[in-house]
Amino acid sequence: MAVLLLAEVTSGELAMDATAKAVTASQALGDVTVLCAGASAAAAGEAAAKIDGVAKVLVAEDASLGHRLAEPTAALIVSLAGDYDHIVAPATTDAKNVMPRVAALLDVMVISDATAVIDADTFERPIYAGNAMQTVKSSDAKKVITFRTATFDAAGEGGSASVETIGAAENPGLSEWVEDKVAASDRPELTSAGVVVSGGRGVGSEEDFKIIEALADKLGAAVGASRAAVDSGYAPNDWQVGQTGKVVAPDLYVAVGISGAIQHLAGMKDSKIIVAINKDEEAPIFQVADFGLVADLFSAVPELTEKLG
Amino acid sequence: MKVLVPVKRVIDYNVKVRVKADGSGVDLANVKMSMNPFDEIAVEEAIRLKEAGKADEVIAVSIGVKQSQETLRTALAMGADRAILVIAADDVHTDIEPLSVAKILAKIVEEEQPGVVLCGKQAIDNDMNATGQMLSALLGWSQGTFASEVDIDGDTAKVTREVDGGLQTLSVKMPAIITVDLRLNEPRYASLPNIMKAKKKPLDEKTAADYGVDVTPRLEIVKTVEPAERAAGIIVGSVDELVEKLKEAGAV
Ligand SMILES: Cc1cc2nc3c(=O)[nH]c(=O)nc-3n(C[C@H](O)[C@H](O)[C@H](O)COP(=O)(O)OP(=O)(O)OC[C@H]3O[C@@H](n4cnc5c(N)ncnc54)[C@H](O)[C@@H]3O)c2cc1C
Ligand SMILES: Cc1cc2nc3c(=O)[nH]c(=O)nc-3n(C[C@H](O)[C@H](O)[C@H](O)COP(=O)(O)OP(=O)(O)OC[C@H]3O[C@@H](n4cnc5c(N)ncnc54)[C@H](O)[C@@H]3O)c2cc1C
């Protein structure tokens, strides 16, 4: 059995963590060929070749593949699909944009956000914001799957797979990239960070989010937020953790001024240790917290930041 | 231009989900059902397009059980002009997969020739995040997913998308499939007079067979179980105690 894995490539660079986790998830399915596609992707291909368990790397460089536009990327994958039984990717927003399109072009269903591989046809995935886990068995000839990265460990780096350069498929020319607004940050990436500190509506303003950021920096953590904090403009959209934001499972997750709605829990309840700081002792977040502190965040968080010194 | 908005009837997002003891799925009998929250945002956007003079008709479509009629009445009460109900299942627990939904929607698009289809980015029950992308593939149309800003201008639409790294703006060719994210707008509530008026708006009833689409699922549900529970934690009395516990646990 052969697996084609769409690597996460952003501006020519391989997102190692997400890609290596998807490699781990695919290991039981067969020989893994990693596809690196982009306006420039050669360096990403070199990096992918080093991931343990990768049998082969395909590099497709073409202007049309820049910015991961869904239509040309899906066309490329479909042109390669004949050789593979499983077509997989880490469940990033890029892959969630592309993979259902690939599936429909192949007349198969997509299996989104799989959290476990039971056998070559059978997968587990969360539904209803993680309030139920469903095992589904596919009757399709080819399986198109995205893997939830938070539940798999990254494969190591010690491999030396061969790298082959391939051409792009014809660009359907349906959409054009205009711009990206990406905030540069020195902090670790939210979905791969070992520690995440998140703030909610309780933080009250963009200005006061600095309290959250200071604690995060003390812990070398990524910063997250609830939807309410993002909607209120305290934090940017890419910080949102939850059913419709990012799913994280760090060693330590600190939730500050977050009530613990199921949609938020869906994004963080698999964290190893959860700390909750909330002034309302009835807040549902305390039901999932290993350590809860009932306190005003404006005094407790700066004190915690200081005492962690 | 016509705007087509697929709306899905799902468990209300405030309802605590209960997994059936026999592992066959989630209990949906006698629970509150509502319009998928993302679809409310899509309906709102469609109505705003009409109010701005960019669209002249808003058509809501739902595919599922007969009760999905209620969801369509909600869309009509918000301001959609007419509705199409495609009955594809008798039992509220029957699965209609995004691929089948997309195939039915593709047929409706052929008939109605909308200039744009506004979908929700994901349904909060199955969380597949797939239908819009699949429909776009079947039609060979452009796709702008996870939109937090949409600006339709003649032959193209500028779509700002919420992606992992932040925001991405695309220019997509019309006709297009756009799937909407939470921050696109705040949906209006239907007023009582509009709820009354909605009862008289046209609602066409069809079946999946009318469109010649086989809705047999490709994914067999083997079992559905409760997620693993977290062990209960403790409440600490002070920041000092918290620091101590974190150190003991090796977390800092
Ligand atoms: C379709 C859909 C999708 C959604 N997706 C997501 C998602 O992906 N992620 C997400 O987070 N939400 C999501 N939500 C929203 C979710 O339902 C909640 O509304 C949201 O998580 C609430 O955010 P919050 O906890 O910050 O705010 P609130 O619920 O308002 O909680 C604020 C908390 O702060 C506490 N507080 C206030 N002041 C202080 C203080 N001084 N010190 C200490 N504590 C204080 C309060 O006691 C309260 O518990 C979604 C909702 C829907 C309908
Ligand atoms: C009443 C009912 C009960 C169900 N119960 C279960 C269950 O217990 N377990 C289970 O696994 N599955 C259930 N399903 C089916 C399952 O949710 C399907 O796979 C579903 O139709 C696709 O949803 P999704 O989350 O995968 O779609 P997504 O691709 O996430 O949906 C994205 C968007 O596509 C549009 N859309 C999707 N489906 C429809 C539709 N039917 N009609 C109109 N627009 C639509 C909406 O705009 C939506 O926002 C049920 C379906 C119905 C109608």
XYZ file of C-alpha atoms and ligand atoms in Angstrom:
667
model
C 0.000 0.000 0.000
C 1.254 3.476 -0.814
C 0.555 6.800 0.862
C 0.852 10.286 -0.667
C 1.300 12.875 2.062
C 0.817 16.559 1.276
C 3.474 18.378 3.298
C 2.685 21.704 4.925
C 4.854 24.185 3.020
C 4.590 27.891 3.805
C 6.566 30.402 1.732
C 8.951 27.683 0.584
C 9.611 26.389 4.074
C 8.543 23.039 5.478
C 6.382 23.134 8.602
C 8.364 20.281 10.124
C 6.220 19.638 13.181
C 2.868 19.287 11.392
C 4.368 17.274 8.536
C 6.353 14.925 10.798
C 3.255 14.244 12.909
C 1.273 13.307 9.811
C 4.141 10.972 8.827
C 3.767 9.199 12.182
C 0.018 8.890 11.633
C 0.571 7.399 8.161
C 3.225 4.898 9.147
C 0.816 1.981 9.536
C -0.749 2.612 6.129
C 2.216 1.882 3.870
C 5.211 3.503 2.179
C 4.995 7.254 2.609
C 5.749 9.597 -0.296
C 5.791 13.241 0.760
C 4.692 15.891 -1.738
C 6.190 19.358 -1.288
C 4.426 21.861 -3.519
C 4.966 25.586 -3.760
C 6.366 28.449 -5.801
C 9.603 27.297 -4.237
C 9.655 23.930 -2.509
C 13.105 22.412 -3.069
C 14.386 23.346 0.393
C 11.188 21.980 1.927
C 11.751 18.777 -0.034
C 15.296 18.446 1.327
C 13.969 18.875 4.857
C 11.139 16.375 4.333
C 13.609 13.768 3.046
C 15.172 13.698 6.514
C 11.960 12.716 8.322
C 12.176 9.137 9.613
C 9.881 6.784 7.767
C 9.619 8.797 4.548
C 10.248 6.558 1.516
C 10.354 9.255 -1.142
C 9.861 12.972 -1.659
C 8.248 14.656 -4.658
C 8.985 18.343 -5.221
C 6.666 20.378 -7.438
C 7.720 23.980 -7.965
C 5.527 26.300 -9.957
C 4.258 29.844 -9.534
C 0.681 28.512 -9.580
C 1.401 26.446 -6.468
C 2.509 29.446 -4.415
C 0.252 30.431 -1.534
C -1.322 26.981 -1.551
C -4.288 27.924 -3.714
C -6.806 25.089 -3.496
C -7.580 24.660 -7.184
C -4.067 24.120 -8.652
C -2.891 22.183 -5.570
C -5.879 19.831 -5.784
C -5.325 19.402 -9.540
C -1.699 18.392 -8.888
C -2.656 15.841 -6.226
C -5.373 14.336 -8.417
C -2.852 13.963 -11.279
C -0.658 11.876 -8.946
C -3.460 9.972 -7.214
C -3.362 6.877 -9.449
C -0.301 5.509 -7.673
C -1.618 5.774 -4.121
C -4.246 4.158 -1.882
C -4.200 6.837 0.790
C -3.854 10.575 0.233
C -3.243 12.327 3.520
C -2.204 15.619 5.101
C -1.909 17.227 8.525
C -5.239 18.917 9.388
C -4.075 22.503 8.897
C -6.283 25.200 7.399
C -4.377 24.763 4.124
C -5.090 21.039 3.974
C -8.708 21.507 5.036
C -9.028 23.863 2.088
C -7.460 21.452 -0.405
C -8.260 17.863 0.647
C -12.086 17.882 0.402
C -11.639 19.281 -3.106
C -9.281 16.407 -3.933
C -11.759 13.897 -2.490
C -14.695 15.190 -4.515
C -12.599 15.166 -7.725
C -11.842 11.490 -7.006
C -15.492 10.823 -6.078
C -14.601 9.694 -2.567
C -15.462 11.007 0.883
C -12.932 12.905 2.948
C -12.130 11.830 6.497
C -11.366 15.035 8.366
C -9.319 15.375 11.535
C -8.632 11.675 12.107
C -7.180 10.972 15.553
C -6.319 7.282 15.146
C -5.717 4.710 12.431
C -7.483 1.450 13.269
C -6.659 -0.296 9.982
C -6.238 0.681 6.327
C -9.970 1.457 5.970
C -10.946 2.385 9.502
C -10.277 5.610 11.358
C -11.333 7.372 14.511
C -12.377 11.028 14.501
C -13.978 13.445 16.938
C -17.468 14.760 16.186
C -19.688 17.280 17.984
C -16.736 19.387 19.141
C -15.006 16.346 20.591
C -18.016 15.352 22.696
C -18.108 12.033 20.891
C -15.495 9.902 19.184
C -16.615 8.092 16.076
C -14.985 5.146 14.329
C -15.709 5.133 10.598
C -14.885 2.514 7.990
C -14.494 3.701 4.437
C -15.722 1.717 1.440
C -14.007 4.068 -1.016
C -11.214 2.734 -3.231
C -8.970 5.616 -2.200
C -8.960 7.252 1.188
C -8.473 10.988 1.553
C -7.647 11.878 5.152
C -6.486 14.797 7.253
C -4.829 13.926 10.550
C -5.283 15.969 13.707
C -1.670 16.737 14.542
C -2.226 17.281 18.279
C -2.752 13.544 18.796
C 0.386 12.234 17.097
C 4.062 12.561 18.043
C 6.383 13.958 15.410
C 8.532 11.416 13.565
C 12.251 11.871 14.187
C 14.817 13.232 11.752
C 17.453 10.802 10.579
C 16.173 9.636 7.226
C 17.552 10.207 3.756
C 14.766 9.603 1.273
C 15.281 10.207 -2.428
C 13.942 13.459 -3.865
C 12.330 13.653 -7.296
C 11.273 16.838 -9.065
C 7.912 16.772 -10.818
C 5.868 19.278 -12.810
C 2.699 21.081 -11.768
C -0.703 20.220 -13.201
C -2.468 22.713 -15.413
C -3.630 25.701 -13.351
C -7.413 26.038 -13.595
C -6.831 29.791 -13.106
C -9.824 30.320 -10.850
C -8.294 32.357 -8.078
C -5.379 34.646 -7.425
C -3.489 35.475 -4.295
C -3.742 39.098 -3.181
C -2.005 39.345 0.198
C -1.188 37.662 3.495
C -1.436 39.334 6.864
C 0.804 37.307 9.077
C 1.979 38.626 12.403
C 5.668 37.898 12.929
C 6.351 36.465 16.353
C 9.337 35.116 18.245
C 7.088 32.901 20.320
C 6.682 29.199 19.606
C 4.007 28.164 17.170
C 0.668 27.559 18.912
C -0.027 24.027 17.659
C 3.451 22.686 18.442
C 4.304 24.605 21.635
C 5.014 22.673 24.822
C 3.288 25.343 26.886
C 0.304 27.520 25.941
C -1.083 30.445 27.930
C -4.534 31.549 26.766
C -6.643 34.544 27.689
C -10.397 34.967 27.447
C -13.005 37.676 27.652
C -12.112 38.112 31.323
C -8.858 39.797 30.272
C -10.991 42.726 29.167
C -8.858 44.539 26.576
C -6.073 44.257 24.025
C -3.932 46.352 26.351
C -4.394 43.959 29.269
C -3.578 40.963 27.075
C 0.024 42.001 27.804
C -0.456 40.341 31.213
C -1.100 37.052 29.396
C 1.814 37.616 27.037
C 4.196 38.356 29.920
C 3.318 35.045 31.588
C 3.691 33.261 28.254
C 7.129 34.762 27.703
C 8.212 33.751 31.178
C 7.208 30.161 30.396
C 8.528 30.191 26.817
C 4.931 29.575 25.801
C 2.728 30.294 22.827
C -0.239 32.601 23.383
C -3.787 31.441 22.755
C -7.217 33.014 23.137
C -10.892 32.166 23.361
C -13.241 33.099 20.590
C -14.749 35.813 22.770
C -11.303 37.397 23.190
C -10.699 37.291 19.424
C -14.176 38.570 18.530
C -13.695 41.444 20.989
C -10.436 42.391 19.280
C -8.158 41.586 22.239
C -6.235 38.985 20.235
C -5.699 38.102 16.541
C -7.719 35.314 14.888
C -4.786 32.932 14.568
C -4.593 32.702 18.369
C -8.062 31.175 18.681
C -8.151 27.776 20.344
C -11.236 25.599 19.990
C -13.684 23.773 17.768
C -13.300 26.364 15.058
C -9.822 27.522 15.915
C -6.696 25.529 16.625
C -6.504 22.246 18.456
C -3.603 22.065 20.888
C -2.328 19.438 23.302
C 0.687 20.957 25.065
C 2.295 19.630 28.241
C 0.909 22.652 30.069
C -2.142 24.766 29.167
C -2.948 27.809 31.290
C -6.477 29.216 30.784
C -6.922 32.708 32.164
C -10.325 34.447 32.302
C -11.856 31.712 30.140
C -15.169 30.186 31.228
C -14.663 26.809 29.531
C -17.402 26.597 26.892
C -17.495 23.220 25.103
C -16.316 24.892 21.912
C -13.187 26.087 23.724
C -12.624 22.776 25.524
C -12.719 21.037 22.125
C -9.422 22.705 21.328
C -7.445 22.051 24.516
C -8.865 19.285 26.675
C -6.200 16.802 25.586
C -3.463 18.962 27.128
C -1.394 17.046 29.682
C -1.750 19.533 32.548
C -4.447 22.205 32.573
C -4.314 25.212 34.888
C -7.346 27.509 35.179
C -7.389 30.959 36.707
C -10.876 32.394 37.005
C -12.647 34.530 39.561
C -15.856 32.514 39.279
C -15.546 29.243 41.181
C -18.497 27.855 39.203
C -16.770 28.317 35.837
C -16.894 25.019 33.878
C -13.191 25.314 33.047
C -12.486 24.079 36.596
C -14.077 20.726 35.702
C -11.222 19.948 33.315
C -8.447 21.704 35.238
C -5.774 19.768 37.106
C -4.991 22.876 39.133
C -7.614 25.573 39.564
C -7.068 28.952 41.165
C -10.121 31.029 42.037
C -8.727 34.553 41.867
C -8.774 37.865 40.071
C -6.495 37.463 37.099
C -5.198 41.036 37.335
C -3.443 40.233 40.594
C -2.892 36.468 40.249
C -1.270 36.429 36.809
C 1.398 39.092 37.447
C 2.159 37.391 40.774
C 2.488 34.024 39.042
C 4.739 35.535 36.371
C 6.977 36.977 39.054
C 7.116 33.852 41.219
C 8.003 31.605 38.310
C 11.313 33.431 38.152
C -27.646 37.612 -9.296
C -29.101 34.763 -7.268
C -27.421 33.638 -4.053
C -27.770 30.049 -2.916
C -27.305 29.303 0.791
C -27.211 25.681 2.013
C -28.374 25.541 5.635
C -28.103 22.539 7.865
C -30.234 21.483 10.801
C -27.943 20.509 13.653
C -28.089 20.017 17.388
C -28.260 23.427 19.075
C -24.759 24.499 20.054
C -25.832 24.969 23.683
C -27.095 21.426 24.084
C -24.911 18.931 25.889
C -24.340 16.051 23.502
C -25.228 12.564 24.737
C -23.732 9.483 23.154
C -26.156 6.584 22.932
C -25.271 3.680 25.213
C -25.331 1.163 22.355
C -22.542 3.054 20.570
C -24.662 3.721 17.491
C -24.339 7.501 17.606
C -25.419 10.677 19.320
C -28.954 10.888 20.678
C -30.845 13.383 18.533
C -34.391 12.371 19.429
C -36.159 15.121 21.420
C -33.178 17.468 21.612
C -33.252 21.090 20.551
C -32.145 21.478 16.942
C -31.188 24.778 15.313
C -29.602 26.160 12.198
C -25.861 25.465 12.076
C -24.347 28.718 13.483
C -22.059 29.148 10.467
C -25.059 28.912 8.157
C -26.804 31.746 9.994
C -23.778 33.836 9.123
C -24.042 32.746 5.477
C -27.746 33.640 5.365
C -26.987 37.029 6.918
C -24.285 37.711 4.323
C -26.646 36.766 1.498
C -29.344 39.094 2.806
C -26.800 41.906 3.106
C -25.808 41.330 -0.535
C -29.440 41.740 -1.464
C -29.824 44.852 0.673
C -26.715 46.299 -0.986
C -28.283 45.727 -4.411
C -25.680 43.121 -5.394
C -28.106 40.201 -5.316
C -31.745 40.015 -6.267
C -32.798 36.681 -4.832
C -31.685 34.579 -1.857
C -32.517 30.862 -1.969
C -31.993 28.661 1.090
C -31.549 24.901 0.636
C -31.516 22.144 3.208
C -30.861 18.481 2.716
C -31.871 15.966 5.351
C -34.990 14.975 7.203
C -38.435 16.571 6.781
C -37.925 18.543 9.990
C -35.235 20.570 8.225
C -38.228 22.602 7.049
C -38.026 24.462 10.372
C -34.445 25.452 9.607
C -35.525 26.744 6.214
C -38.363 28.760 7.802
C -35.755 30.377 10.019
C -33.743 31.348 6.933
C -36.896 32.725 5.320
C -37.728 34.683 8.470
C -34.248 36.196 8.433
C -34.905 37.377 4.875
C -34.308 34.618 2.325
C -36.853 34.748 -0.513
C -37.599 31.087 -1.041
C -36.447 27.689 0.029
C -35.807 24.198 -1.274
C -36.051 21.190 1.020
C -34.454 18.005 -0.248
C -35.651 15.054 1.785
C -32.913 12.447 1.859
C -33.626 10.592 5.096
C -36.556 9.584 7.311
C -34.712 9.036 10.551
C -33.124 12.020 12.288
C -30.085 9.840 12.914
C -29.424 9.072 9.249
C -26.111 10.178 7.866
C -25.964 12.282 4.709
C -22.345 12.805 3.874
C -20.853 16.010 2.486
C -20.126 14.244 -0.840
C -23.826 13.416 -1.312
C -24.882 16.849 -0.094
C -22.460 18.438 -2.563
C -23.789 16.304 -5.439
C -27.365 17.352 -4.713
C -26.304 20.980 -4.367
C -24.475 20.754 -7.717
C -27.742 19.722 -9.399
C -29.590 22.573 -7.751
C -26.893 24.988 -8.904
C -27.356 23.739 -12.491
C -31.077 24.447 -12.235
C -30.937 27.750 -10.410
C -27.708 29.208 -11.843
C -26.750 31.289 -8.788
C -23.833 33.721 -9.047
C -22.481 32.628 -5.700
C -23.052 29.871 -3.145
C -22.479 30.846 0.489
C -21.886 27.816 2.743
C -20.925 27.565 6.388
C -17.282 26.577 6.851
C -18.241 23.562 8.922
C -21.291 21.984 10.459
C -20.959 21.768 14.234
C -22.217 18.185 14.388
C -19.988 16.259 12.042
C -17.261 18.944 11.922
C -16.210 17.726 8.463
C -15.489 21.121 6.953
C -15.928 19.689 3.484
C -19.198 20.429 1.721
C -18.282 23.781 0.144
C -14.917 22.571 -1.129
C -16.548 19.441 -2.575
C -19.279 21.425 -4.295
C -16.668 23.733 -5.749
C -14.729 20.748 -7.111
C -17.823 19.166 -8.672
C -18.771 22.423 -10.399
C -15.209 23.375 -11.351
C -15.777 26.722 -9.663
C -13.364 28.787 -7.604
C -13.426 28.459 -3.834
C -12.866 30.971 -1.057
C -13.022 29.137 2.261
C -13.134 30.334 5.903
C -14.091 33.871 4.884
C -14.068 36.707 7.387
C -14.568 39.387 4.712
C -16.238 39.134 1.310
C -16.369 41.856 -1.312
C -18.101 40.879 -4.543
C -17.304 43.208 -7.416
C -18.564 42.148 -10.856
C -16.597 39.173 -12.183
C -14.465 38.659 -9.097
C -14.792 38.545 -5.338
C -12.178 39.514 -2.822
C -12.238 37.015 0.005
C -10.243 37.405 3.218
C -9.687 34.016 4.815
C -8.859 32.999 8.391
C -5.862 30.673 8.080
C -3.382 29.164 10.540
C -0.838 31.946 10.054
C -3.302 34.851 10.216
C -5.279 36.214 7.278
C -5.011 35.546 3.554
C -6.788 37.556 0.874
C -7.660 35.981 -2.485
C -9.354 37.281 -5.569
C -11.676 34.529 -6.832
C -13.451 34.360 -10.170
C -17.226 34.427 -10.101
C -19.280 32.283 -9.924
C -17.713 31.109 -6.680
C -18.276 28.963 -3.632
C -17.554 30.878 -0.465
C -17.552 29.226 2.958
C -18.014 31.607 5.860
C -16.209 31.842 9.187
C -17.422 33.203 12.516
C -16.202 36.760 12.181
C -17.805 37.615 8.832
C -20.848 39.255 10.409
C -23.309 39.044 13.261
C -26.510 37.405 12.102
C -29.777 39.220 12.791
C -32.641 37.789 14.779
C -35.845 37.215 12.907
C -38.604 39.577 14.068
C -42.053 38.222 14.880
C -43.723 39.828 11.820
C -41.000 38.336 9.633
C -41.510 34.912 11.191
C -45.204 35.209 10.281
C -44.386 36.347 6.744
C -41.922 33.502 6.326
C -44.740 30.991 6.675
C -46.125 32.222 3.356
C -42.867 32.249 1.434
C -42.444 29.447 -1.120
C -40.815 26.231 0.078
C -40.331 23.551 -2.572
C -40.114 19.972 -1.450
C -37.918 17.529 -3.354
C -36.194 14.222 -2.720
C -32.638 13.083 -3.368
C -34.073 10.758 -6.048
C -35.491 13.794 -7.915
C -31.890 14.798 -8.503
C -30.740 11.266 -9.276
C -28.227 11.303 -6.455
C -27.436 8.140 -4.539
C -26.943 9.133 -0.906
C -25.578 5.784 0.286
C -22.811 6.664 2.739
C -19.195 5.887 1.893
C -18.254 5.888 5.554
C -19.835 3.220 7.692
C -20.164 4.264 11.315
C -18.578 1.414 13.252
C -19.176 2.932 16.668
C -19.580 6.184 18.524
C -18.259 6.498 22.071
C -17.827 9.116 24.772
C -14.384 10.738 24.780
C -11.987 9.821 27.573
C -12.835 11.723 30.766
C -10.202 13.780 32.526
C -9.519 12.856 36.136
C -10.769 15.485 38.579
C -8.188 18.056 39.620
C -7.762 20.213 42.696
C -8.394 23.821 43.632
C -5.284 25.503 44.990
C -5.503 28.235 47.607
C -2.852 30.652 46.400
C -0.375 31.494 43.661
C 2.392 30.048 45.859
C 0.608 26.729 46.094
C 0.040 26.752 42.330
C 3.751 27.300 41.695
C 4.603 24.503 44.123
C 2.169 22.069 42.448
C 3.463 22.908 39.005
C 7.018 22.291 40.160
C 6.030 18.965 41.726
C 4.378 17.926 38.483
C 7.497 18.893 36.563
C 5.446 21.311 34.459
C 7.668 24.359 34.996
C -20.201 27.627 16.213
C -19.398 28.110 17.373
C -18.035 27.900 17.368
C -17.235 28.344 18.423
N -15.905 28.106 18.390
C -15.139 28.502 19.429
C -13.722 28.254 19.454
O -13.149 27.694 18.508
N -13.018 28.672 20.545
C -13.610 29.310 21.618
O -12.893 29.665 22.574
N -14.912 29.563 21.599
C -15.695 29.183 20.543
N -17.026 29.488 20.553
C -17.537 30.382 21.608
C -17.847 29.724 22.943
O -19.158 29.200 22.917
C -17.744 30.767 24.082
O -18.630 31.827 23.797
C -16.354 31.334 24.289
O -15.394 30.297 24.366
C -16.331 32.160 25.541
O -15.054 32.763 25.710
P -14.547 33.157 27.163
O -14.472 31.966 28.005
O -13.306 33.970 26.962
O -15.654 34.188 27.635
P -16.768 34.078 28.798
O -17.573 32.858 28.643
O -17.421 35.391 28.813
O -15.877 33.864 30.081
C -15.057 34.839 30.658
C -14.564 34.277 31.981
O -13.632 35.178 32.549
C -13.837 35.194 33.950
N -13.329 36.476 34.448
C -13.798 37.718 34.190
N -13.058 38.647 34.795
C -12.084 37.992 35.468
C -11.030 38.412 36.306
N -10.800 39.688 36.549
N -10.245 37.455 36.829
C -10.461 36.140 36.597
N -11.455 35.698 35.798
C -12.252 36.617 35.248
C -15.300 35.010 34.139
O -15.578 34.473 35.419
C -15.655 34.056 33.001
O -15.620 32.708 33.432
C -17.836 29.038 19.506
C -19.204 29.239 19.512
C -19.988 28.793 18.468
C -21.459 29.018 18.501
C -30.894 15.626 11.173
C -29.528 15.051 10.913
C -28.931 14.256 11.911
C -27.649 13.729 11.720
N -27.080 12.971 12.712
C -25.845 12.499 12.575
C -25.196 11.754 13.606
O -25.752 11.492 14.658
N -23.937 11.315 13.396
C -23.304 11.581 12.238
O -22.166 11.204 12.093
N -23.878 12.259 11.247
C -25.138 12.747 11.386
N -25.739 13.445 10.378
C -25.121 13.601 9.102
C -23.788 14.267 9.029
O -23.771 15.366 9.848
C -23.509 14.535 7.560
O -22.282 14.039 7.267
C -23.724 15.981 7.186
O -24.793 16.131 6.276
C -22.516 16.747 6.656
O -22.119 17.554 7.682
P -20.633 17.985 7.901
O -20.434 18.488 9.252
O -19.778 16.873 7.549
O -20.595 19.120 6.780
P -19.628 20.303 6.568
O -18.913 20.023 5.317
O -18.848 20.585 7.802
O -20.709 21.453 6.342
C -20.334 22.677 5.772
C -21.534 23.422 5.220
O -22.144 22.682 4.186
C -23.542 22.918 4.154
N -24.255 21.675 4.447
C -23.739 20.528 4.964
N -24.710 19.596 5.090
C -25.850 20.164 4.642
C -27.193 19.719 4.517
N -27.559 18.479 4.881
N -28.114 20.570 3.994
C -27.761 21.819 3.611
N -26.512 22.310 3.729
C -25.566 21.491 4.222
C -23.804 23.967 5.187
O -23.706 25.247 4.577
C -22.656 23.728 6.177
O -22.360 24.828 6.975
C -26.990 13.974 10.518
C -27.584 14.738 9.532
C -28.841 15.278 9.715
C -29.460 16.117 8.634
